XYZ file of N, CA and C in Angstrom:
213
model
N -16.277 -24.692 26.394
C -15.125 -24.460 25.530
C -15.043 -22.981 25.109
N -13.827 -22.491 25.103
C -13.605 -21.113 24.669
C -13.559 -21.050 23.160
N -14.049 -19.923 22.645
C -13.971 -19.702 21.206
C -12.992 -18.577 20.945
N -12.228 -18.709 19.916
C -11.252 -17.702 19.544
C -11.560 -17.204 18.147
N -11.316 -15.947 17.940
C -11.410 -15.405 16.587
C -10.058 -14.805 16.230
N -9.757 -14.866 14.997
C -8.471 -14.374 14.509
C -8.739 -13.391 13.385
N -8.157 -12.230 13.486
C -8.263 -11.262 12.398
C -6.857 -10.859 11.982
N -6.708 -10.614 10.739
C -5.421 -10.209 10.200
C -5.608 -8.891 9.462
N -5.013 -7.848 9.994
C -5.070 -6.540 9.349
C -3.685 -6.195 8.830
N -3.653 -5.547 7.693
C -2.382 -5.132 7.124
C -2.364 -3.614 7.040
N -1.190 -3.064 7.300
C -1.027 -1.623 7.310
C 0.221 -1.245 6.542
N 0.300 0.038 6.207
C 1.523 0.578 5.630
C 1.789 1.919 6.300
N 3.046 2.324 6.297
C 3.447 3.573 6.937
C 3.864 4.569 5.872
N 3.325 5.768 5.966
C 3.776 6.876 5.129
C 4.940 7.515 5.880
N 6.161 7.277 5.410
C 7.336 7.739 6.131
C 7.512 9.253 6.075
N 6.837 9.929 5.174
C 6.895 11.393 5.140
C 6.072 11.999 6.265
N 4.910 11.413 6.533
C 4.011 11.977 7.537
C 4.009 11.196 8.847
N 4.448 9.943 8.807
C 4.382 9.087 9.980
C 3.025 8.440 10.158
N 2.094 8.688 9.243
C 0.752 8.114 9.345
C 0.766 6.624 9.044
N -0.004 5.879 9.812
C -0.208 4.451 9.567
C -1.533 4.327 8.823
N -1.492 3.701 7.661
C -2.656 3.593 6.792
C -3.084 2.138 6.660
N -4.383 1.910 6.571
C -4.862 0.578 6.226
C -4.305 0.232 4.848
N -3.962 -1.027 4.661
C -3.418 -1.450 3.376
C -4.571 -1.880 2.492
N -5.028 -0.936 1.650
C -6.107 -1.218 0.722
C -5.947 -0.334 -0.511
N -6.791 -0.542 -1.494
C -6.682 0.174 -2.764
C -6.814 1.680 -2.564
N -7.782 2.093 -1.769
C -8.026 3.520 -1.554
C -6.799 4.210 -0.951
N -6.216 3.603 0.075
C -5.048 4.209 0.727
C -3.810 4.120 -0.165
N -3.733 3.056 -0.974
C -2.605 2.948 -1.902
C -2.645 4.089 -2.912
N -3.834 4.441 -3.381
C -3.951 5.565 -4.312
C -3.475 6.856 -3.661
N -3.775 7.038 -2.384
C -3.312 8.233 -1.673
C -1.792 8.249 -1.598
N -1.192 7.115 -1.242
C 0.269 7.035 -1.160
C 0.914 7.270 -2.527
N 0.343 6.672 -3.574
C 0.933 6.769 -4.909
C 0.829 8.170 -5.505
N 0.014 9.037 -4.934
C -0.064 10.413 -5.437
C 1.284 11.119 -5.310
N 2.170 10.580 -4.488
C 3.501 11.159 -4.318
C 4.428 10.798 -5.482
N 4.014 9.868 -6.331
C 4.786 9.453 -7.504
C 3.829 9.435 -8.691
N 3.867 10.491 -9.484
C 2.873 10.674 -10.547
C 2.859 9.526 -11.550
N 4.025 9.001 -11.908
C 4.078 7.908 -12.886
C 3.378 6.654 -12.350
N 3.700 6.258 -11.124
C 3.059 5.079 -10.532
C 1.573 5.322 -10.299
N 1.231 6.525 -9.879
C -0.170 6.872 -9.655
C -0.966 6.734 -10.953
N -0.421 7.246 -12.049
C -1.111 7.154 -13.340
C -1.286 5.704 -13.782
N -0.237 4.892 -13.591
C -0.325 3.470 -13.945
C -1.424 2.785 -13.140
N -1.408 3.021 -11.836
C -2.332 2.336 -10.935
C -3.774 2.757 -11.186
N -4.009 4.045 -11.350
C -5.382 4.520 -11.529
C -5.947 4.125 -12.892
N -5.086 3.780 -13.845
C -5.558 3.333 -15.154
C -6.077 1.890 -15.115
N -5.752 1.163 -14.050
C -6.187 -0.228 -13.938
C -7.669 -0.306 -13.603
N -8.269 -1.432 -13.964
C -9.658 -1.684 -13.581
C -9.696 -2.079 -12.101
N -10.870 -2.014 -11.508
C -11.034 -2.236 -10.065
C -10.412 -3.559 -9.602
N -10.709 -4.653 -10.294
C -10.165 -5.963 -9.909
C -8.651 -5.992 -10.072
N -8.144 -5.375 -11.139
C -6.699 -5.329 -11.352
C -6.007 -4.561 -10.230
N -6.639 -3.499 -9.754
C -6.071 -2.736 -8.643
C -5.966 -3.621 -7.402
N -7.050 -4.330 -7.072
C -7.020 -5.211 -5.900
C -5.933 -6.275 -6.037
N -5.776 -6.808 -7.238
C -4.787 -7.860 -7.477
C -3.362 -7.328 -7.505
N -3.183 -6.030 -7.743
C -1.850 -5.450 -7.944
C -1.374 -4.567 -6.799
N -2.127 -4.491 -5.732
C -1.789 -3.540 -4.673
C -0.411 -3.848 -4.058
N -0.056 -5.119 -3.865
C 1.268 -5.464 -3.330
C 2.366 -5.110 -4.331
N 2.117 -5.350 -5.595
C 3.084 -5.025 -6.638
C 3.395 -3.530 -6.636
N 2.365 -2.702 -6.517
C 2.587 -1.259 -6.545
C 3.222 -0.750 -5.259
N 2.985 -1.406 -4.150
C 3.695 -1.046 -2.925
C 5.178 -1.341 -3.101
N 5.488 -2.485 -3.679
C 6.884 -2.852 -3.934
C 7.534 -1.861 -4.902
N 6.834 -1.508 -5.989
C 7.370 -0.543 -6.943
C 7.650 0.801 -6.269
N 6.711 1.244 -5.429
C 6.881 2.511 -4.723
C 8.096 2.445 -3.803
N 8.208 1.359 -3.039
C 9.330 1.215 -2.111
C 10.672 1.152 -2.825
N 10.707 0.535 -3.995
C 11.955 0.461 -4.751
C 12.392 1.832 -5.253
N 11.437 2.679 -5.604
C 11.760 4.019 -6.108
C 12.011 5.022 -4.994
N 11.452 4.775 -3.813
C 11.529 5.725 -2.699
C 12.100 4.996 -1.481
N 13.415 4.798 -1.529
C 14.089 4.019 -0.491
C 14.043 4.745 0.852
N 13.947 3.958 1.903
C 13.963 4.472 3.267
C 15.261 3.999 3.915
N 15.996 4.930 4.472
C 17.225 4.587 5.178
C 16.998 4.793 6.667
N 17.200 3.739 7.425
C 17.002 3.798 8.871
C 18.381 3.726 9.513
N 18.778 4.780 10.248
C 20.105 4.766 10.859
C 20.216 3.697 11.933
N 21.424 3.201 12.106
C 21.658 2.157 13.117
C 21.662 2.739 14.512
């Protein structure tokens, strides 16, 4: 019998640089440095709160920094 493994990796794109970043707390802090208010909020959180809030802060960042893709 064959065995299969499944891995799920999540990434985010920095649209200013074109860099693809792993989606984690460390990389989120790098991205949020572009928005001082969000960066200050995020870095004030405790370690567990950061892990729990990383999707929320990605959403907040995206809402403030809209990307327009031409048709």
